[in-house]
Amino acid sequence: MKFKTFKSMVEKGSGATIETFRTDRGGEFVSKEFNTFCDNVGIKLHLTAPYTPQKNGVVERRNRRLMEMTRSIMKHMHVPNYLWGEKTRHSTYLLNRTATRTLKDGTPYEVFRGKKPSIEHLRIFGCIGYAKVETPYLKKLDDISHMLVHLGTELNWVQKRIVC
């Protein structure tokens, strides 16, 4: 269950525990396994009424902003639709490092991690890069590099996500 991984990451990263979880009754959040898990770890479940996204306004607004950002950058960079997951991951990475009106103490990253995020490693999504070919047997006219497209940054920001 992915929620266990999420719970572990949130609690480890913030030092706080999840006490309440609000959901829109999505299939993954109404299973017997999920309910039992939440009962066992002391998480209170709040289920919103079906088809009422306004009852979960903060999350719905955040998701809307995320999808708007994803769509905008994909169109601007002419990224094919099949890479929407990569773009959404990158948009989330950026939004978590962007100031909001509701958080007075900084960005979501700062509030969660307790330190300012570094942005020196950021690159433009969809930009072209080149990787040197490391081989001792290159002929005179062989390519010495491969063209790559930047698809975002891994959470540890040491690695980049690319496609050849």
mmCIF file with all atom_site columns, C-alpha atoms in Angstrom:
data_model
loop_
_atom_site.group_PDB
_atom_site.id
_atom_site.type_symbol
_atom_site.label_atom_id
_atom_site.label_alt_id
_atom_site.label_comp_id
_atom_site.label_asym_id
_atom_site.label_entity_id
_atom_site.label_seq_id
_atom_site.pdbx_PDB_ins_code
_atom_site.Cartn_x
_atom_site.Cartn_y
_atom_site.Cartn_z
_atom_site.occupancy
_atom_site.B_iso_or_equiv
_atom_site.pdbx_formal_charge
_atom_site.auth_seq_id
_atom_site.auth_comp_id
_atom_site.auth_asym_id
_atom_site.auth_atom_id
_atom_site.pdbx_PDB_model_num
ATOM 1   C CA . MET A 1 1   ? 0.000   0.000  0.000   1.00 0.00 ? 1   MET A CA 1
ATOM 2   C CA . LYS A 1 2   ? 1.546   3.290  -1.143  1.00 0.00 ? 2   LYS A CA 1
ATOM 3   C CA . PHE A 1 3   ? -0.037  5.165  1.744   1.00 0.00 ? 3   PHE A CA 1
ATOM 4   C CA . LYS A 1 4   ? 2.298   3.383  4.187   1.00 0.00 ? 4   LYS A CA 1
ATOM 5   C CA . THR A 1 5   ? 5.291   4.729  2.265   1.00 0.00 ? 5   THR A CA 1
ATOM 6   C CA . PHE A 1 6   ? 3.728   8.200  2.161   1.00 0.00 ? 6   PHE A CA 1
ATOM 7   C CA . LYS A 1 7   ? 2.980   8.100  5.903   1.00 0.00 ? 7   LYS A CA 1
ATOM 8   C CA . SER A 1 8   ? 6.520   7.020  6.704   1.00 0.00 ? 8   SER A CA 1
ATOM 9   C CA . MET A 1 9   ? 8.027   9.755  4.511   1.00 0.00 ? 9   MET A CA 1
ATOM 10  C CA . VAL A 1 10  ? 5.808   12.491 5.970   1.00 0.00 ? 10  VAL A CA 1
ATOM 11  C CA . GLU A 1 11  ? 6.379   11.500 9.575   1.00 0.00 ? 11  GLU A CA 1
ATOM 12  C CA . LYS A 1 12  ? 10.116  11.000 9.138   1.00 0.00 ? 12  LYS A CA 1
ATOM 13  C CA . GLY A 1 13  ? 10.516  14.283 7.259   1.00 0.00 ? 13  GLY A CA 1
ATOM 14  C CA . SER A 1 14  ? 8.378   16.439 9.531   1.00 0.00 ? 14  SER A CA 1
ATOM 15  C CA . GLY A 1 15  ? 8.748   14.806 12.928  1.00 0.00 ? 15  GLY A CA 1
ATOM 16  C CA . ALA A 1 16  ? 4.947   14.935 13.264  1.00 0.00 ? 16  ALA A CA 1
ATOM 17  C CA . THR A 1 17  ? 2.393   12.152 13.025  1.00 0.00 ? 17  THR A CA 1
ATOM 18  C CA . ILE A 1 18  ? -0.636  11.998 10.754  1.00 0.00 ? 18  ILE A CA 1
ATOM 19  C CA . GLU A 1 19  ? -3.707  12.215 12.981  1.00 0.00 ? 19  GLU A CA 1
ATOM 20  C CA . THR A 1 20  ? -6.457  12.860 10.427  1.00 0.00 ? 20  THR A CA 1
ATOM 21  C CA . PHE A 1 21  ? -6.778  11.987 6.756   1.00 0.00 ? 21  PHE A CA 1
ATOM 22  C CA . ARG A 1 22  ? -9.494  13.512 4.551   1.00 0.00 ? 22  ARG A CA 1
ATOM 23  C CA . THR A 1 23  ? -10.380 11.779 1.308   1.00 0.00 ? 23  THR A CA 1
ATOM 24  C CA . ASP A 1 24  ? -12.911 12.032 -1.496  1.00 0.00 ? 24  ASP A CA 1
ATOM 25  C CA . ARG A 1 25  ? -13.845 8.343  -1.216  1.00 0.00 ? 25  ARG A CA 1
ATOM 26  C CA . GLY A 1 26  ? -11.458 7.309  -3.987  1.00 0.00 ? 26  GLY A CA 1
ATOM 27  C CA . GLY A 1 27  ? -11.363 3.522  -4.327  1.00 0.00 ? 27  GLY A CA 1
ATOM 28  C CA . GLU A 1 28  ? -7.889  3.228  -2.831  1.00 0.00 ? 28  GLU A CA 1
ATOM 29  C CA . PHE A 1 29  ? -9.028  5.013  0.346   1.00 0.00 ? 29  PHE A CA 1
ATOM 30  C CA . VAL A 1 30  ? -12.205 3.074  1.148   1.00 0.00 ? 30  VAL A CA 1
ATOM 31  C CA . SER A 1 31  ? -10.843 -0.460 1.131   1.00 0.00 ? 31  SER A CA 1
ATOM 32  C CA . LYS A 1 32  ? -11.042 -2.675 4.204   1.00 0.00 ? 32  LYS A CA 1
ATOM 33  C CA . GLU A 1 33  ? -7.233  -2.927 4.203   1.00 0.00 ? 33  GLU A CA 1
ATOM 34  C CA . PHE A 1 34  ? -6.850  0.875  4.275   1.00 0.00 ? 34  PHE A CA 1
ATOM 35  C CA . ASN A 1 35  ? -9.478  1.321  7.002   1.00 0.00 ? 35  ASN A CA 1
ATOM 36  C CA . THR A 1 36  ? -7.865  -1.393 9.130   1.00 0.00 ? 36  THR A CA 1
ATOM 37  C CA . PHE A 1 37  ? -4.426  0.161  8.689   1.00 0.00 ? 37  PHE A CA 1
ATOM 38  C CA . CYS A 1 38  ? -5.702  3.608  9.724   1.00 0.00 ? 38  CYS A CA 1
ATOM 39  C CA . ASP A 1 39  ? -7.477  2.127  12.758  1.00 0.00 ? 39  ASP A CA 1
ATOM 40  C CA . ASN A 1 40  ? -4.316  0.282  13.815  1.00 0.00 ? 40  ASN A CA 1
ATOM 41  C CA . VAL A 1 41  ? -2.095  3.373  13.640  1.00 0.00 ? 41  VAL A CA 1
ATOM 42  C CA . GLY A 1 42  ? -4.677  5.781  15.101  1.00 0.00 ? 42  GLY A CA 1
ATOM 43  C CA . ILE A 1 43  ? -5.491  7.843  12.007  1.00 0.00 ? 43  ILE A CA 1
ATOM 44  C CA . LYS A 1 44  ? -9.028  9.279  11.919  1.00 0.00 ? 44  LYS A CA 1
ATOM 45  C CA . LEU A 1 45  ? -10.594 9.105  8.465   1.00 0.00 ? 45  LEU A CA 1
ATOM 46  C CA . HIS A 1 46  ? -12.813 11.932 7.226   1.00 0.00 ? 46  HIS A CA 1
ATOM 47  C CA . LEU A 1 47  ? -14.729 11.041 4.077   1.00 0.00 ? 47  LEU A CA 1
ATOM 48  C CA . THR A 1 48  ? -16.203 13.888 2.052   1.00 0.00 ? 48  THR A CA 1
ATOM 49  C CA . ALA A 1 49  ? -19.549 13.506 0.309   1.00 0.00 ? 49  ALA A CA 1
ATOM 50  C CA . PRO A 1 50  ? -19.338 12.043 -3.194  1.00 0.00 ? 50  PRO A CA 1
ATOM 51  C CA . TYR A 1 51  ? -18.983 14.519 -6.064  1.00 0.00 ? 51  TYR A CA 1
ATOM 52  C CA . THR A 1 52  ? -18.367 17.504 -3.780  1.00 0.00 ? 52  THR A CA 1
ATOM 53  C CA . PRO A 1 53  ? -14.785 18.619 -4.446  1.00 0.00 ? 53  PRO A CA 1
ATOM 54  C CA . GLN A 1 54  ? -15.527 21.901 -2.661  1.00 0.00 ? 54  GLN A CA 1
ATOM 55  C CA . LYS A 1 55  ? -15.522 19.942 0.624   1.00 0.00 ? 55  LYS A CA 1
ATOM 56  C CA . ASN A 1 56  ? -11.842 19.188 0.029   1.00 0.00 ? 56  ASN A CA 1
ATOM 57  C CA . GLY A 1 57  ? -11.021 22.627 -1.348  1.00 0.00 ? 57  GLY A CA 1
ATOM 58  C CA . VAL A 1 58  ? -7.358  22.966 -0.371  1.00 0.00 ? 58  VAL A CA 1
ATOM 59  C CA . VAL A 1 59  ? -6.352  19.724 -2.067  1.00 0.00 ? 59  VAL A CA 1
ATOM 60  C CA . GLU A 1 60  ? -8.568  20.313 -5.090  1.00 0.00 ? 60  GLU A CA 1
ATOM 61  C CA . ARG A 1 61  ? -7.142  23.818 -5.607  1.00 0.00 ? 61  ARG A CA 1
ATOM 62  C CA . ARG A 1 62  ? -3.585  22.522 -5.284  1.00 0.00 ? 62  ARG A CA 1
ATOM 63  C CA . ASN A 1 63  ? -4.274  19.750 -7.809  1.00 0.00 ? 63  ASN A CA 1
ATOM 64  C CA . ARG A 1 64  ? -5.848  22.254 -10.193 1.00 0.00 ? 64  ARG A CA 1
ATOM 65  C CA . ARG A 1 65  ? -2.792  24.521 -9.949  1.00 0.00 ? 65  ARG A CA 1
ATOM 66  C CA . LEU A 1 66  ? -0.520  21.525 -10.481 1.00 0.00 ? 66  LEU A CA 1
ATOM 67  C CA . MET A 1 67  ? -2.387  20.435 -13.619 1.00 0.00 ? 67  MET A CA 1
ATOM 68  C CA . GLU A 1 68  ? -2.474  24.010 -14.982 1.00 0.00 ? 68  GLU A CA 1
ATOM 69  C CA . MET A 1 69  ? 1.275   24.304 -14.487 1.00 0.00 ? 69  MET A CA 1
ATOM 70  C CA . THR A 1 70  ? 1.890   20.898 -16.055 1.00 0.00 ? 70  THR A CA 1
ATOM 71  C CA . ARG A 1 71  ? -0.272  21.672 -19.094 1.00 0.00 ? 71  ARG A CA 1
ATOM 72  C CA . SER A 1 72  ? 1.258   25.112 -19.564 1.00 0.00 ? 72  SER A CA 1
ATOM 73  C CA . ILE A 1 73  ? 4.859   23.924 -19.514 1.00 0.00 ? 73  ILE A CA 1
ATOM 74  C CA . MET A 1 74  ? 4.118   20.891 -21.688 1.00 0.00 ? 74  MET A CA 1
ATOM 75  C CA . LYS A 1 75  ? 2.543   23.107 -24.344 1.00 0.00 ? 75  LYS A CA 1
ATOM 76  C CA . HIS A 1 76  ? 5.303   25.715 -24.141 1.00 0.00 ? 76  HIS A CA 1
ATOM 77  C CA . MET A 1 77  ? 8.105   23.144 -24.422 1.00 0.00 ? 77  MET A CA 1
ATOM 78  C CA . HIS A 1 78  ? 6.224   20.984 -26.986 1.00 0.00 ? 78  HIS A CA 1
ATOM 79  C CA . VAL A 1 79  ? 6.527   17.934 -24.742 1.00 0.00 ? 79  VAL A CA 1
ATOM 80  C CA . PRO A 1 80  ? 4.458   14.923 -25.902 1.00 0.00 ? 80  PRO A CA 1
ATOM 81  C CA . ASN A 1 81  ? 1.467   13.995 -23.730 1.00 0.00 ? 81  ASN A CA 1
ATOM 82  C CA . TYR A 1 82  ? 2.873   10.572 -22.839 1.00 0.00 ? 82  TYR A CA 1
ATOM 83  C CA . LEU A 1 83  ? 5.447   12.375 -20.638 1.00 0.00 ? 83  LEU A CA 1
ATOM 84  C CA . TRP A 1 84  ? 2.731   14.020 -18.493 1.00 0.00 ? 84  TRP A CA 1
ATOM 85  C CA . GLY A 1 85  ? 3.811   12.011 -15.428 1.00 0.00 ? 85  GLY A CA 1
ATOM 86  C CA . GLU A 1 86  ? 7.366   13.330 -15.653 1.00 0.00 ? 86  GLU A CA 1
ATOM 87  C CA . LYS A 1 87  ? 6.107   16.875 -16.088 1.00 0.00 ? 87  LYS A CA 1
ATOM 88  C CA . THR A 1 88  ? 3.709   16.548 -13.164 1.00 0.00 ? 88  THR A CA 1
ATOM 89  C CA . ARG A 1 89  ? 6.573   15.275 -10.993 1.00 0.00 ? 89  ARG A CA 1
ATOM 90  C CA . HIS A 1 90  ? 8.672   18.286 -12.049 1.00 0.00 ? 90  HIS A CA 1
ATOM 91  C CA . SER A 1 91  ? 5.773   20.718 -11.467 1.00 0.00 ? 91  SER A CA 1
ATOM 92  C CA . THR A 1 92  ? 5.269   19.288 -7.973  1.00 0.00 ? 92  THR A CA 1
ATOM 93  C CA . TYR A 1 93  ? 8.979   19.705 -7.280  1.00 0.00 ? 93  TYR A CA 1
ATOM 94  C CA . LEU A 1 94  ? 8.769   23.372 -8.314  1.00 0.00 ? 94  LEU A CA 1
ATOM 95  C CA . LEU A 1 95  ? 5.500   24.123 -6.470  1.00 0.00 ? 95  LEU A CA 1
ATOM 96  C CA . ASN A 1 96  ? 6.943   22.747 -3.237  1.00 0.00 ? 96  ASN A CA 1
ATOM 97  C CA . ARG A 1 97  ? 9.731   25.309 -3.564  1.00 0.00 ? 97  ARG A CA 1
ATOM 98  C CA . THR A 1 98  ? 7.447   28.244 -4.434  1.00 0.00 ? 98  THR A CA 1
ATOM 99  C CA . ALA A 1 99  ? 5.940   30.731 -1.955  1.00 0.00 ? 99  ALA A CA 1
ATOM 100 C CA . THR A 1 100 ? 2.202   30.549 -1.269  1.00 0.00 ? 100 THR A CA 1
ATOM 101 C CA . ARG A 1 101 ? -0.237  33.040 0.228   1.00 0.00 ? 101 ARG A CA 1
ATOM 102 C CA . THR A 1 102 ? -1.341  30.624 2.935   1.00 0.00 ? 102 THR A CA 1
ATOM 103 C CA . LEU A 1 103 ? 2.092   29.726 4.298   1.00 0.00 ? 103 LEU A CA 1
ATOM 104 C CA . LYS A 1 104 ? 3.549   32.737 6.056   1.00 0.00 ? 104 LYS A CA 1
ATOM 105 C CA . ASP A 1 105 ? 6.700   30.899 7.205   1.00 0.00 ? 105 ASP A CA 1
ATOM 106 C CA . GLY A 1 106 ? 7.997   30.105 3.726   1.00 0.00 ? 106 GLY A CA 1
ATOM 107 C CA . THR A 1 107 ? 7.535   27.543 1.006   1.00 0.00 ? 107 THR A CA 1
ATOM 108 C CA . PRO A 1 108 ? 5.983   24.103 1.560   1.00 0.00 ? 108 PRO A CA 1
ATOM 109 C CA . TYR A 1 109 ? 9.520   22.679 1.418   1.00 0.00 ? 109 TYR A CA 1
ATOM 110 C CA . GLU A 1 110 ? 10.717  25.061 4.170   1.00 0.00 ? 110 GLU A CA 1
ATOM 111 C CA . VAL A 1 111 ? 7.760   24.319 6.422   1.00 0.00 ? 111 VAL A CA 1
ATOM 112 C CA . PHE A 1 112 ? 8.143   20.553 5.954   1.00 0.00 ? 112 PHE A CA 1
ATOM 113 C CA . ARG A 1 113 ? 11.958  20.308 6.075   1.00 0.00 ? 113 ARG A CA 1
ATOM 114 C CA . GLY A 1 114 ? 12.769  23.262 8.325   1.00 0.00 ? 114 GLY A CA 1
ATOM 115 C CA . LYS A 1 115 ? 15.356  24.718 5.926   1.00 0.00 ? 115 LYS A CA 1
ATOM 116 C CA . LYS A 1 116 ? 15.465  26.776 2.747   1.00 0.00 ? 116 LYS A CA 1
ATOM 117 C CA . PRO A 1 117 ? 15.548  24.780 -0.485  1.00 0.00 ? 117 PRO A CA 1
ATOM 118 C CA . SER A 1 118 ? 18.489  25.041 -2.835  1.00 0.00 ? 118 SER A CA 1
ATOM 119 C CA . ILE A 1 119 ? 17.534  25.883 -6.405  1.00 0.00 ? 119 ILE A CA 1
ATOM 120 C CA . GLU A 1 120 ? 21.010  26.043 -7.943  1.00 0.00 ? 120 GLU A CA 1
ATOM 121 C CA . HIS A 1 121 ? 20.513  22.636 -9.570  1.00 0.00 ? 121 HIS A CA 1
ATOM 122 C CA . LEU A 1 122 ? 17.262  23.492 -11.383 1.00 0.00 ? 122 LEU A CA 1
ATOM 123 C CA . ARG A 1 123 ? 17.130  23.319 -15.158 1.00 0.00 ? 123 ARG A CA 1
ATOM 124 C CA . ILE A 1 124 ? 14.384  24.142 -17.651 1.00 0.00 ? 124 ILE A CA 1
ATOM 125 C CA . PHE A 1 125 ? 12.074  21.202 -18.249 1.00 0.00 ? 125 PHE A CA 1
ATOM 126 C CA . GLY A 1 126 ? 12.455  19.936 -21.808 1.00 0.00 ? 126 GLY A CA 1
ATOM 127 C CA . CYS A 1 127 ? 15.803  21.641 -22.415 1.00 0.00 ? 127 CYS A CA 1
ATOM 128 C CA . ILE A 1 128 ? 18.350  19.857 -24.570 1.00 0.00 ? 128 ILE A CA 1
ATOM 129 C CA . GLY A 1 129 ? 21.591  18.552 -23.120 1.00 0.00 ? 129 GLY A CA 1
ATOM 130 C CA . TYR A 1 130 ? 24.423  16.364 -24.302 1.00 0.00 ? 130 TYR A CA 1
ATOM 131 C CA . ALA A 1 131 ? 26.173  13.429 -22.640 1.00 0.00 ? 131 ALA A CA 1
ATOM 132 C CA . LYS A 1 132 ? 29.721  12.598 -23.671 1.00 0.00 ? 132 LYS A CA 1
ATOM 133 C CA . VAL A 1 133 ? 30.192  9.121  -25.097 1.00 0.00 ? 133 VAL A CA 1
ATOM 134 C CA . GLU A 1 134 ? 32.821  7.346  -22.994 1.00 0.00 ? 134 GLU A CA 1
ATOM 135 C CA . THR A 1 135 ? 34.378  4.777  -25.249 1.00 0.00 ? 135 THR A CA 1
ATOM 136 C CA . PRO A 1 136 ? 38.017  4.294  -26.214 1.00 0.00 ? 136 PRO A CA 1
ATOM 137 C CA . TYR A 1 137 ? 37.149  3.031  -29.705 1.00 0.00 ? 137 TYR A CA 1
ATOM 138 C CA . LEU A 1 138 ? 35.531  6.067  -31.306 1.00 0.00 ? 138 LEU A CA 1
ATOM 139 C CA . LYS A 1 139 ? 36.258  6.494  -34.980 1.00 0.00 ? 139 LYS A CA 1
ATOM 140 C CA . LYS A 1 140 ? 36.999  9.954  -36.363 1.00 0.00 ? 140 LYS A CA 1
ATOM 141 C CA . LEU A 1 141 ? 33.434  10.690 -37.456 1.00 0.00 ? 141 LEU A CA 1
ATOM 142 C CA . ASP A 1 142 ? 31.530  8.873  -34.690 1.00 0.00 ? 142 ASP A CA 1
ATOM 143 C CA . ASP A 1 143 ? 29.290  10.953 -32.452 1.00 0.00 ? 143 ASP A CA 1
ATOM 144 C CA . ILE A 1 144 ? 31.132  12.000 -29.315 1.00 0.00 ? 144 ILE A CA 1
ATOM 145 C CA . SER A 1 145 ? 27.902  12.779 -27.448 1.00 0.00 ? 145 SER A CA 1
ATOM 146 C CA . HIS A 1 146 ? 24.236  11.779 -27.229 1.00 0.00 ? 146 HIS A CA 1
ATOM 147 C CA . MET A 1 147 ? 21.462  14.370 -27.229 1.00 0.00 ? 147 MET A CA 1
ATOM 148 C CA . LEU A 1 148 ? 19.235  14.217 -24.125 1.00 0.00 ? 148 LEU A CA 1
ATOM 149 C CA . VAL A 1 149 ? 16.055  15.976 -22.992 1.00 0.00 ? 149 VAL A CA 1
ATOM 150 C CA . HIS A 1 150 ? 15.820  17.113 -19.366 1.00 0.00 ? 150 HIS A CA 1
ATOM 151 C CA . LEU A 1 151 ? 12.696  15.735 -17.633 1.00 0.00 ? 151 LEU A CA 1
ATOM 152 C CA . GLY A 1 152 ? 13.227  17.094 -14.138 1.00 0.00 ? 152 GLY A CA 1
ATOM 153 C CA . THR A 1 153 ? 15.232  16.493 -11.013 1.00 0.00 ? 153 THR A CA 1
ATOM 154 C CA . GLU A 1 154 ? 15.197  13.522 -8.676  1.00 0.00 ? 154 GLU A CA 1
ATOM 155 C CA . LEU A 1 155 ? 14.233  14.290 -5.084  1.00 0.00 ? 155 LEU A CA 1
ATOM 156 C CA . ASN A 1 156 ? 17.851  13.919 -3.979  1.00 0.00 ? 156 ASN A CA 1
ATOM 157 C CA . TRP A 1 157 ? 18.734  16.430 -6.758  1.00 0.00 ? 157 TRP A CA 1
ATOM 158 C CA . VAL A 1 158 ? 22.033  14.705 -7.440  1.00 0.00 ? 158 VAL A CA 1
ATOM 159 C CA . GLN A 1 159 ? 20.516  12.989 -10.463 1.00 0.00 ? 159 GLN A CA 1
ATOM 160 C CA . LYS A 1 160 ? 18.571  14.376 -13.385 1.00 0.00 ? 160 LYS A CA 1
ATOM 161 C CA . ARG A 1 161 ? 15.706  12.623 -15.143 1.00 0.00 ? 161 ARG A CA 1
ATOM 162 C CA . ILE A 1 162 ? 16.415  12.471 -18.869 1.00 0.00 ? 162 ILE A CA 1
ATOM 163 C CA . VAL A 1 163 ? 15.226  10.803 -22.062 1.00 0.00 ? 163 VAL A CA 1
ATOM 164 C CA . CYS A 1 164 ? 17.443  9.986  -25.053 1.00 0.00 ? 164 CYS A CA 1
#
